[in-house]
mmCIF file of C-alpha atoms in Angstrom:
data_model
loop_
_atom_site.group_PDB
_atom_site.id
_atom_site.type_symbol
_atom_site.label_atom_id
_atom_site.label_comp_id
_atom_site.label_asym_id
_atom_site.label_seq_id
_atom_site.Cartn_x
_atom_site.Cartn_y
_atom_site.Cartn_z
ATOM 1 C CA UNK A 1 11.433 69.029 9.407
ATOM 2 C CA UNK A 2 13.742 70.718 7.026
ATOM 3 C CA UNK A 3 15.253 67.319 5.819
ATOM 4 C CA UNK A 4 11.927 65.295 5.426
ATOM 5 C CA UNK A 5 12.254 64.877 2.144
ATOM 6 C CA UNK A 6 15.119 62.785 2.201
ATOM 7 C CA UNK A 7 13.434 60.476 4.108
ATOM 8 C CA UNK A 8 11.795 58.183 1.607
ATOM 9 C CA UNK A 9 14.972 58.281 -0.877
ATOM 10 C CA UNK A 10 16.870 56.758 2.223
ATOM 11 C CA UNK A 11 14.230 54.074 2.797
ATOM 12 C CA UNK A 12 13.611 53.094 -0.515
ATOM 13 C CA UNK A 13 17.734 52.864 -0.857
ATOM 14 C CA UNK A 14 17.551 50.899 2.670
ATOM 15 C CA UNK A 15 14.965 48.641 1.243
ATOM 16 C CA UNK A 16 16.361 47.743 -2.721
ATOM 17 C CA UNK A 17 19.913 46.596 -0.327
ATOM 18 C CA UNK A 18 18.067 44.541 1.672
ATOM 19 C CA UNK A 19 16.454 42.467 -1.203
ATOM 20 C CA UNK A 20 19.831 42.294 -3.006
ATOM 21 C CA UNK A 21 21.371 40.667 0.643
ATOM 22 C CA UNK A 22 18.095 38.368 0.635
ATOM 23 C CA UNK A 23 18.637 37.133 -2.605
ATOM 24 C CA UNK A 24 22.159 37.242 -2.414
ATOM 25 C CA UNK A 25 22.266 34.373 0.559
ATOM 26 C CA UNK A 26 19.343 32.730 -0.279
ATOM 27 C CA UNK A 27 21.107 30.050 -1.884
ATOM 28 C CA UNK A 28 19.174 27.419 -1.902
ATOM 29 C CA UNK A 29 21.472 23.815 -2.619
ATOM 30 C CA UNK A 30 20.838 21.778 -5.578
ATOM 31 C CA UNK A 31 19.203 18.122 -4.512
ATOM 32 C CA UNK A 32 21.178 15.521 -4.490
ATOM 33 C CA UNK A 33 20.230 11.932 -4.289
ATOM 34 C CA UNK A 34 22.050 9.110 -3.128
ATOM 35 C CA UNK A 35 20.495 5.789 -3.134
ATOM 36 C CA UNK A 36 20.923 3.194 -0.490
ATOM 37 C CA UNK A 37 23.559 0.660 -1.415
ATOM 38 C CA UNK A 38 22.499 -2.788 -0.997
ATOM 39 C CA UNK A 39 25.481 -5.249 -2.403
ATOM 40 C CA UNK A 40 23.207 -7.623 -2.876
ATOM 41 C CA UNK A 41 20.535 -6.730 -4.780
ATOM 42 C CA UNK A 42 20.905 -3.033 -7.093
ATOM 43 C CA UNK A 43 17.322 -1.944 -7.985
ATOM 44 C CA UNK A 44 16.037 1.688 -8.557
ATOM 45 C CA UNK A 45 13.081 2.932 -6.618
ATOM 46 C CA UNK A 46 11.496 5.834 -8.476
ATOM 47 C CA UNK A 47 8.833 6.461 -5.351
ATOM 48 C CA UNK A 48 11.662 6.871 -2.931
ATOM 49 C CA UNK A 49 13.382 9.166 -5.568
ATOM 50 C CA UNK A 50 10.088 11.293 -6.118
ATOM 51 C CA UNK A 51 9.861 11.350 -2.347
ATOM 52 C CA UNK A 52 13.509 12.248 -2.219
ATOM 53 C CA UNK A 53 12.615 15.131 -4.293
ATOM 54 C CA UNK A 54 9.377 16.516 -2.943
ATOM 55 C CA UNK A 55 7.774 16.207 -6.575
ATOM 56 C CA UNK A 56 4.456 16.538 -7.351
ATOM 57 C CA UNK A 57 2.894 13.257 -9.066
ATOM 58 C CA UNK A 58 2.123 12.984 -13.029
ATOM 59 C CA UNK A 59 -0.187 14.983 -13.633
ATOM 60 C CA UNK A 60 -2.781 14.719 -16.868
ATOM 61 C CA UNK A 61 -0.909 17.262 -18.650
ATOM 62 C CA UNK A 62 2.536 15.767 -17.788
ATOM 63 C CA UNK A 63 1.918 12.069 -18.853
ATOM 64 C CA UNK A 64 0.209 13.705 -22.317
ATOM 65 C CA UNK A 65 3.718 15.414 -22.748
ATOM 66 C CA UNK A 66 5.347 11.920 -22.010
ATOM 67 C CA UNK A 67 3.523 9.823 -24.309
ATOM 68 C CA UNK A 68 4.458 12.853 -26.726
ATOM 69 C CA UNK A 69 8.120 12.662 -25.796
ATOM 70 C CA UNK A 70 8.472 8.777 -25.897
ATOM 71 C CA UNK A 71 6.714 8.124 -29.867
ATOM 72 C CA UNK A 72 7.459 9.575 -33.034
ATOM 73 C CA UNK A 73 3.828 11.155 -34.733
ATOM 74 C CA UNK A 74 3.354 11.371 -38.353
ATOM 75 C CA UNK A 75 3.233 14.474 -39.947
ATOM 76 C CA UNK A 76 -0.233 16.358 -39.441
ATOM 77 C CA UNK A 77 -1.281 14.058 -36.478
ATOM 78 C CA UNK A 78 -3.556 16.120 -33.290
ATOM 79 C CA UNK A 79 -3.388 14.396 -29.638
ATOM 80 C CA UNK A 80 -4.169 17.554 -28.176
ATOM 81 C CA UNK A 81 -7.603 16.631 -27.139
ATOM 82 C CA UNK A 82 -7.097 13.305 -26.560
ATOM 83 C CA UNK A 83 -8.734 11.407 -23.447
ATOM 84 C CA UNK A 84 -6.616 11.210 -20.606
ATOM 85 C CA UNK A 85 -7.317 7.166 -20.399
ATOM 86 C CA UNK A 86 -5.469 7.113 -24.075
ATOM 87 C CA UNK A 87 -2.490 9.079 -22.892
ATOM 88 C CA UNK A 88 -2.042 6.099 -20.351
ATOM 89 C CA UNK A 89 -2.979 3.379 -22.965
ATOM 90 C CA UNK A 90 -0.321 5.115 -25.028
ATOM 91 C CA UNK A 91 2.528 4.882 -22.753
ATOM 92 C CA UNK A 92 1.674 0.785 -22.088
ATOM 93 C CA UNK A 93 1.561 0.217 -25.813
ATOM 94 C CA UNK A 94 5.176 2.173 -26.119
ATOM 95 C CA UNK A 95 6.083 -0.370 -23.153
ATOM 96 C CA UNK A 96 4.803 -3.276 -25.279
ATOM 97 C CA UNK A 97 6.807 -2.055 -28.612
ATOM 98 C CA UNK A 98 9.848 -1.774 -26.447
ATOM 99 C CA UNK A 99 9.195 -4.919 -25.074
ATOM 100 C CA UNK A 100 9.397 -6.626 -28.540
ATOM 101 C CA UNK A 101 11.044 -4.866 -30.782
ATOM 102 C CA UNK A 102 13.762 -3.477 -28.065
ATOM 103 C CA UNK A 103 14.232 0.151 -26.404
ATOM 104 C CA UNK A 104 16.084 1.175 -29.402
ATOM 105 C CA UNK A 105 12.442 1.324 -31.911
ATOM 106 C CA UNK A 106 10.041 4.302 -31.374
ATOM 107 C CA UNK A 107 6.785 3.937 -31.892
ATOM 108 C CA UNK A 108 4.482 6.054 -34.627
ATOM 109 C CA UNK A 109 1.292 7.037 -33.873
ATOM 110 C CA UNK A 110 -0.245 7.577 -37.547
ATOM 111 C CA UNK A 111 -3.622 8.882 -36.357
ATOM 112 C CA UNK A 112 -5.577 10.975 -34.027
ATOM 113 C CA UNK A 113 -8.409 13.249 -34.479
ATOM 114 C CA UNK A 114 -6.968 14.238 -37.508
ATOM 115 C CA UNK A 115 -7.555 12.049 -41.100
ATOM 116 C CA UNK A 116 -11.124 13.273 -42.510
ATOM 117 C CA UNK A 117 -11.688 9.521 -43.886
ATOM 118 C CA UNK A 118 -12.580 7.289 -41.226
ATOM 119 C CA UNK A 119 -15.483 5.865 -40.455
ATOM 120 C CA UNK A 120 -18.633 8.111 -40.075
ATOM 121 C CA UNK A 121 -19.087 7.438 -36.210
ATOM 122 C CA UNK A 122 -15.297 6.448 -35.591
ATOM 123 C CA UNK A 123 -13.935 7.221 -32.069
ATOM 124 C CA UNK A 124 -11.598 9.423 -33.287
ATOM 125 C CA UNK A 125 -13.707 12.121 -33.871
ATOM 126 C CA UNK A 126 -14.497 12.403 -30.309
ATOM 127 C CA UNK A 127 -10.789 11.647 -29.123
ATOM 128 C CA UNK A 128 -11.220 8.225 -27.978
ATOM 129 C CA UNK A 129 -8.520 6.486 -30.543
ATOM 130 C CA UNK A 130 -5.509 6.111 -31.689
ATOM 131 C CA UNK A 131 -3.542 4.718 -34.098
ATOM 132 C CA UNK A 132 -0.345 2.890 -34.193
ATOM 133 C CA UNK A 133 2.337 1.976 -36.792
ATOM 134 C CA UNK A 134 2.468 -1.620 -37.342
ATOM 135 C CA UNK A 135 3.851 -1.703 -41.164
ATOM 136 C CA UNK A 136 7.880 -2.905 -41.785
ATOM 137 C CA UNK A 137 7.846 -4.656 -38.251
ATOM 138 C CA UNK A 138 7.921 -8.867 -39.218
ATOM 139 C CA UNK A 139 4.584 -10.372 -39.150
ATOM 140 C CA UNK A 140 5.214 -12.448 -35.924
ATOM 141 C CA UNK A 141 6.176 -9.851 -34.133
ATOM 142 C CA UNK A 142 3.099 -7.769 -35.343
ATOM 143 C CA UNK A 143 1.234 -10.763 -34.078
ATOM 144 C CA UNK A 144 2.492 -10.555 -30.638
ATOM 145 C CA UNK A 145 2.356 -7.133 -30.439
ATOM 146 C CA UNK A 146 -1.099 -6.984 -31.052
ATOM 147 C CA UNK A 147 -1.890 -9.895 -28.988
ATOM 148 C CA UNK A 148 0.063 -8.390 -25.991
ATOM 149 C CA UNK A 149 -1.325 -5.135 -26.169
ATOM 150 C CA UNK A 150 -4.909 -6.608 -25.908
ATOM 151 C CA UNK A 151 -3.910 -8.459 -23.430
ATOM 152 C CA UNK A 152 -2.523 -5.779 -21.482
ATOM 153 C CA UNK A 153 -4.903 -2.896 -22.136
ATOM 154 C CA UNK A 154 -8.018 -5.095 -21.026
ATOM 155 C CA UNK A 155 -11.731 -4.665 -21.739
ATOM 156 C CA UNK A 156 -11.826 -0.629 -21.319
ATOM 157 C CA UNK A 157 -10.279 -0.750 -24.588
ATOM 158 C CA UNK A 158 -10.486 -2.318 -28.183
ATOM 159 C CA UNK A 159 -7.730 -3.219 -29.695
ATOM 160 C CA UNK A 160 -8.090 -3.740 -33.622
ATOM 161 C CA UNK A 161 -5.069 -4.822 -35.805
ATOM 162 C CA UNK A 162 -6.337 -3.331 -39.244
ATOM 163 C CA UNK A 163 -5.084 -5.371 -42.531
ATOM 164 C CA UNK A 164 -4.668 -3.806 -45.983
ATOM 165 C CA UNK A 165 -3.459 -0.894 -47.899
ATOM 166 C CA UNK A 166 -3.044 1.421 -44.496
ATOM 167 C CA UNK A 167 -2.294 -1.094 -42.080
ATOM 168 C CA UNK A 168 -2.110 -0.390 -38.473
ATOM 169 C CA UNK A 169 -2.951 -1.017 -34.884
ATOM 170 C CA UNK A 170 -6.260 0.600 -33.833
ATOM 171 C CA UNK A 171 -6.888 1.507 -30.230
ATOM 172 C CA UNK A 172 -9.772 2.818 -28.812
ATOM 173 C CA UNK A 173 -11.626 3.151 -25.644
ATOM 174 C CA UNK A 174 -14.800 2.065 -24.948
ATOM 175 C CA UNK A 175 -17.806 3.210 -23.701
#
């Protein structure tokens, strides 16, 4: 009874070693992945390398970041609040650029929810459009860039190559 005082010093001193030793051989190894050769054919399959992994899928937040990652955005432009559906339409667009132009061209998105002069009742206001680039690219390829994106984004959206002074490619989705 005399020493009972020492008793929690020596258990908390017990119990801060033990959590160094746990974290000291908890060493977990770094992933590795090694894909199955096949001499014939050399492809690379991203589900078996997710699976590999134990990933998580894309998420909403993670293909916004993408679509972010993979254009260039003018200066003052907000996607923040943009409609998941347009994240996605973003990244097939990007696909379509890269598809005609090369991998080595980025993109611009020139408008969001952002530029006070559009239209009264424009989609951007309610983060349903987009705007892409289109000047300094040769008119055919504007052409089938335009074409080709209609083509690929389908009747959800509307795909609008706007002529003039601010030329660009409109995208929006519809109702």
């Amino acid at each position: 009874m005399k020493y009972l005082y020492i008793v929690p010093v020596i258990l908390s001193i017990l119990l801060l070693v033990g959590v160094q030793l746990l974290i000291k051989f908890n060493q977990r190894p770094i992933p590795r992945y090694e894909p199955k050769v096949n001499l014939e054919e050399e492809y690379f399959d991203a589900e078996e390398y997710l699976r590999h992994l134990n990933l998580k899928p894309f998420n909403v937040r993670s293909v916004h970041r993408l679509l972010l990652k993979r254009t260039h955005q003018k200066v003052g432009v907000y996607l923040e609040s943009l409609e998941p559906a347009l994240d996605t339409a973003g990244l097939e667009i990007v696909n379509v650029y890269h598809q005609i132009l090369g991998d080595d061209y980025t993109p611009v998105i020139t408008s969001g929810n952002d530029y006070p002069y559009h239209a009264k009742n424009s989609k951007h206001y309610f983060n349903k459009a987009m705007d892409f680039r289109i000047v300094g690219i040769p008119m055919d390829k504007r052409r089938k860039i335009v074409e080709t994106v209609s083509e690929r984004l389908g009747f959800r959206y509307f795909v609008l190559w706007e002529k003039g002074e601010m030329e660009h490619l409109h995208v929006e989705l519809r109702d």
